[in-house]
Amino acid sequence: MNLSAFIGMHTGHTMNMHTFLSAPDLDGTDITAIIPDDFRLQSGQKLEQTDVVARLYGPANAPVVVAAGGISAGRVLFAKEDATAAAPGWWEGVAGPNEALDLNVWRVLSIEFAPRLPASQIYTISTHDQARLVKLLLDQLGVERIYNFVGASYGAMIGLAFAELYPDAVERLCIISAAHRAHPMATAFRGLQRRLLMFGKATGRDAEGISLARQLAMTTYRSDAEFAERFDGPPPELAGENYTVCGYLRARGDAYAATDVNRWISMSDSLDRHRVDPAKIKAKVFLAAVPTDRLVPYDDMKLLHAQLADSVFIDFPSLYGHDAFLKEIPAVSDIVRMSLR
């Protein structure tokens, strides 16, 4: 189903909300849950951190929605008055008062992924491990069932893992740019990034390794069509000089030089070991697939749709490939809004 048709079919349908909601917390309050001493990752490793943290927004008596984004997203979903160009919330324009993920209406838990920064080692951590940590936070809040798990990219993978592990704990899923498995081509791209990171670390050239890995990553986040539109210029005068697109990639890579290598390798590997069984998911699932996504193939999301018991498939056309969930704010807002109705 295309996005405009989906919106038209759902216009006017709203969830039966509380008649009276308490005053919303728009600043957000950090929530901490203790990680039990016997908690182990599926790999057998023990996290160095002793607790997991998230930020809780919205009215205290509203239905709970969990929100999770890409591997760079933190718990600051919406930054209210202190938002700046340097440090806004990761989903400004989608989440906020009177936005699609309306913080006046929903009690929104925005999660912080493990491992915590700085990471002292590389962890073999799965999306199911992250889902178990989300469950600790919900247990801390006394929430037995959430209304929706809204996720994009890595966060959507965690949403699928959560719904597989705890099928009775979630009513709906909004899954943007994620499937039930990692695609081998995406694993190939990320595997090369990890080798660059480890090579930089082993040779004492961490910043250069990070920059090169980020440059490679940037070629996977966006579409061929966008690169053609932005960078189809003449070649440089001499061999060895930067082409326009290469200059862009170097700038983006160098801007990422302070990234924690151990955490990036851990999270990158987590993306690649992601596997869920769609047959175990009971929730109603809204799937939004971007045809130009180089990391999550459209056909993989179609296959996931076919294997789920109750799902809606939404065509989400975009020039921006995998980054559409960050760039296409109006379209993403429509998808999120409809999944909540």
XYZ file of C-alpha atoms in Angstrom:
341
model
C 0.000 0.000 0.000
C 1.369 3.429 -0.834
C 1.694 6.023 1.886
C -0.992 8.417 0.616
C -3.570 5.615 0.324
C -2.694 4.382 3.798
C -3.184 7.854 5.258
C -6.516 8.246 3.491
C -7.849 4.948 4.822
C -6.928 5.837 8.399
C -7.912 9.501 8.507
C -10.383 10.130 11.252
C -9.748 6.889 13.131
C -8.458 7.566 16.635
C -7.677 5.412 19.596
C -10.030 5.546 22.560
C -7.853 7.767 24.751
C -8.203 8.705 28.399
C -10.762 11.460 28.836
C -8.546 13.271 31.314
C -4.776 13.137 31.096
C -2.422 14.506 33.716
C -0.099 17.399 32.884
C 2.557 16.149 30.449
C 6.252 16.027 31.289
C 7.769 17.692 28.221
C 11.303 17.949 29.619
C 11.454 14.228 30.212
C 12.545 12.423 33.359
C 15.373 9.904 33.366
C 14.292 6.454 34.505
C 16.841 3.927 35.743
C 16.466 0.189 36.215
C 19.046 -1.941 38.000
C 20.497 -4.746 35.893
C 20.379 -7.942 37.995
C 23.787 -9.297 38.925
C 23.041 -12.564 37.122
C 22.002 -10.816 33.877
C 24.060 -12.122 30.985
C 23.996 -11.282 27.316
C 23.157 -14.124 24.936
C 26.895 -14.305 24.281
C 27.503 -15.049 27.973
C 29.153 -11.683 28.574
C 28.256 -9.476 31.515
C 27.750 -5.765 30.945
C 30.058 -3.529 32.918
C 27.223 -1.061 33.553
C 24.987 -1.920 36.498
C 21.852 -0.138 35.324
C 19.979 0.847 32.184
C 18.515 4.293 31.605
C 15.788 5.825 29.457
C 13.900 9.112 29.363
C 10.170 9.229 30.056
C 7.958 11.944 28.557
C 4.263 12.761 28.595
C 1.319 12.388 30.996
C 1.754 9.879 33.811
C -1.622 8.233 33.146
C -1.343 7.954 29.356
C -0.789 4.749 27.349
C 2.898 3.864 27.060
C 4.804 3.998 23.772
C 8.463 2.967 23.503
C 10.559 4.902 20.952
C 13.938 3.811 19.591
C 16.037 4.988 16.648
C 19.320 4.204 14.922
C 22.521 3.201 16.693
C 23.510 6.859 17.187
C 20.220 7.792 18.871
C 20.210 8.419 22.604
C 17.435 8.819 25.108
C 16.847 12.516 24.314
C 13.909 12.229 21.952
C 12.680 15.796 22.200
C 14.744 18.605 23.696
C 12.044 21.267 24.228
C 13.360 24.776 24.925
C 17.030 23.841 25.235
C 17.206 22.296 21.760
C 20.110 23.623 19.736
C 21.532 22.882 16.322
C 24.326 20.953 18.053
C 22.241 18.877 20.450
C 18.569 18.493 19.557
C 16.464 15.473 20.370
C 17.032 12.678 17.878
C 13.473 12.791 16.497
C 12.567 16.468 16.635
C 9.544 17.146 14.440
C 8.197 13.612 14.845
C 8.046 13.656 18.649
C 6.895 16.627 20.694
C 3.729 18.367 21.848
C 1.121 18.214 19.062
C 3.478 16.248 16.811
C 2.815 12.728 15.508
C 4.244 11.178 18.667
C 2.342 13.658 20.769
C 3.890 14.128 24.199
C 0.635 15.687 25.389
C -1.149 12.398 24.694
C 1.319 9.530 25.001
C 3.650 8.428 27.772
C 6.787 7.924 25.712
C 9.831 5.972 26.878
C 12.915 6.774 24.777
C 15.627 4.223 25.387
C 19.412 4.419 25.657
C 21.155 1.449 24.090
C 23.789 -0.643 25.824
C 26.743 -0.622 26.090
C 27.020 2.729 27.818
C 29.631 5.242 26.723
C 32.546 4.998 27.052
C 32.661 1.271 26.309
C 35.651 -0.385 27.958
C 35.450 -3.420 25.684
C 33.693 -4.851 22.635
C 30.434 -6.606 23.515
C 28.633 -9.285 21.534
C 25.148 -7.930 22.173
C 21.966 -8.871 20.323
C 18.732 -7.031 19.633
C 17.112 -9.530 22.005
C 19.530 -8.423 24.734
C 18.477 -4.818 24.135
C 14.815 -5.893 24.288
C 15.421 -7.573 27.657
C 16.887 -4.312 28.954
C 13.782 -2.442 27.747
C 11.688 -4.968 29.689
C 13.664 -4.175 32.852
C 12.741 -0.505 32.429
C 9.066 -1.303 31.877
C 9.054 -3.582 34.923
C 10.599 -0.752 36.934
C 7.694 1.469 35.843
C 5.130 -1.223 36.587
C 4.036 -1.350 32.934
C 2.884 -4.812 31.882
C 1.776 -3.943 28.345
C 2.702 -1.092 26.032
C 0.443 0.289 23.335
C 3.109 0.680 20.649
C 6.811 0.158 20.088
C 7.815 2.785 17.533
C 11.203 2.033 16.034
C 13.376 2.991 13.101
C 16.465 1.154 11.871
C 18.193 -0.533 14.855
C 15.402 0.561 17.180
C 12.865 -1.169 14.939
C 14.925 -4.366 15.092
C 14.743 -4.155 18.883
C 10.985 -3.639 18.619
C 10.647 -6.844 16.606
C 12.842 -8.719 19.096
C 10.761 -7.352 21.985
C 7.524 -8.511 20.350
C 9.011 -11.967 19.777
C 10.253 -12.330 23.373
C 7.205 -10.752 25.024
C 4.271 -11.271 22.634
C 1.674 -10.315 25.248
C 3.498 -7.163 26.360
C 2.938 -5.063 23.226
C -0.199 -4.281 21.231
C 1.327 -2.642 18.157
C 4.632 -2.142 16.390
C 5.618 0.684 14.061
C 8.623 -0.648 12.135
C 10.459 1.743 9.818
C 13.374 0.429 7.742
C 13.989 -2.880 9.514
C 13.338 -6.527 8.734
C 13.428 -9.835 10.590
C 17.037 -10.462 9.601
C 20.163 -8.670 8.484
C 20.830 -8.855 4.756
C 24.220 -10.336 3.743
C 25.093 -7.286 1.638
C 24.471 -4.989 4.607
C 26.645 -7.308 6.701
C 29.374 -7.060 4.055
C 29.343 -3.259 4.230
C 29.361 -3.221 8.022
C 31.976 -5.961 8.216
C 34.347 -3.778 6.190
C 33.616 -0.865 8.515
C 34.502 -2.987 11.540
C 37.768 -4.072 9.906
C 38.672 -0.427 9.299
C 37.872 0.400 12.924
C 39.938 -2.497 14.248
C 42.810 -1.718 11.863
C 42.869 1.883 13.083
C 42.785 0.714 16.688
C 45.570 -1.840 16.167
C 47.865 0.673 14.446
C 47.247 3.591 16.811
C 45.373 5.514 14.111
C 41.938 5.432 15.703
C 40.729 8.728 14.236
C 41.697 7.732 10.690
C 40.060 4.334 11.050
C 36.877 5.938 12.355
C 36.839 8.473 9.528
C 37.248 5.818 6.832
C 34.607 3.572 8.406
C 32.186 6.472 8.617
C 32.858 7.403 4.994
C 32.000 3.882 3.903
C 28.901 3.923 6.106
C 27.684 7.157 4.517
C 27.615 5.461 1.104
C 25.090 2.959 2.500
C 22.799 5.386 4.319
C 21.758 7.350 1.229
C 20.517 6.399 -2.236
C 22.250 6.288 -5.610
C 19.735 8.843 -6.878
C 20.599 11.354 -4.153
C 24.326 11.037 -4.818
C 23.718 11.510 -8.548
C 21.662 14.624 -7.871
C 24.156 16.163 -5.442
C 27.580 15.127 -6.691
C 27.442 14.643 -10.471
C 30.206 17.163 -11.181
C 33.376 17.230 -13.285
C 36.469 15.303 -12.188
C 39.358 17.102 -10.444
C 42.311 18.319 -12.458
C 44.770 15.686 -11.207
C 44.627 12.073 -10.056
C 44.704 11.866 -6.265
C 42.704 15.063 -5.791
C 39.226 14.907 -4.305
C 36.162 14.374 -6.422
C 33.219 16.354 -5.047
C 31.600 13.291 -3.521
C 34.889 12.209 -1.928
C 35.314 15.620 -0.313
C 31.846 15.291 1.166
C 32.604 11.830 2.518
C 35.907 12.945 4.057
C 34.187 15.838 5.809
C 31.487 13.556 7.199
C 34.075 11.007 8.286
C 36.327 13.531 10.011
C 33.333 14.982 11.863
C 32.792 11.545 13.422
C 36.342 11.123 14.698
C 35.450 11.266 18.403
C 33.225 8.187 18.182
C 33.822 5.378 20.689
C 35.336 2.520 18.660
C 34.386 -0.294 21.051
C 30.762 0.781 21.136
C 30.544 1.229 17.373
C 31.926 -2.269 16.750
C 29.526 -3.698 19.342
C 26.490 -1.987 17.823
C 27.515 -2.728 14.241
C 27.842 -6.421 15.039
C 24.493 -6.329 16.841
C 22.826 -5.159 13.633
C 24.302 -8.113 11.770
C 23.361 -10.838 14.249
C 19.708 -9.674 14.304
C 17.244 -12.518 13.667
C 13.619 -12.848 14.763
C 10.883 -15.394 14.043
C 7.892 -13.451 12.653
C 5.548 -16.327 13.527
C 6.042 -15.592 17.233
C 4.856 -11.974 16.963
C 1.225 -11.372 17.962
C 1.174 -7.574 17.745
C -0.340 -5.656 14.854
C 2.659 -4.460 12.855
C 2.880 -1.384 10.639
C 5.820 -1.832 8.250
C 7.238 1.138 6.329
C 9.722 0.167 3.604
C 11.888 2.527 1.566
C 12.540 1.201 -1.970
C 15.917 3.006 -2.139
C 17.177 1.596 1.185
C 20.553 -0.083 0.567
C 20.750 -1.640 4.049
C 17.241 -3.044 4.479
C 16.027 -4.307 1.094
C 12.428 -3.612 0.192
C 11.918 -7.298 -0.649
C 13.060 -8.352 2.838
C 10.389 -6.169 4.393
C 7.843 -7.606 1.936
C 8.848 -11.084 3.085
C 8.461 -10.052 6.723
C 4.990 -8.702 5.904
C 4.024 -12.064 4.386
C 5.192 -13.969 7.468
C 3.484 -11.817 10.111
C 0.028 -12.722 11.393
C -1.296 -9.145 11.353
C 0.554 -6.456 9.445
C 0.119 -3.458 7.171
C 2.749 -2.776 4.506
C 3.440 0.841 3.587
C 5.482 1.960 0.585
C 7.650 4.831 1.778
C 9.311 6.402 -1.284
C 12.300 8.608 -0.544
C 15.439 9.964 -2.148
C 17.274 9.483 1.153
C 17.487 5.694 1.372
C 17.998 4.304 4.868
C 18.226 7.816 6.328
C 14.642 8.566 5.278
C 13.461 8.130 8.875
C 15.614 11.125 9.842
C 15.147 13.252 6.721
C 11.507 12.764 5.679
C 9.900 14.225 8.792
C 6.387 14.869 7.345
C 6.131 11.383 5.814
C 7.530 9.675 8.913
C 5.114 11.675 11.045
C 2.217 10.374 8.955
C 3.400 6.787 9.373
C 3.848 7.123 13.137
C 0.545 8.937 13.556
C -1.371 6.263 11.668
C 0.240 3.448 13.663
C -1.069 5.068 16.836
C -4.673 5.369 15.653
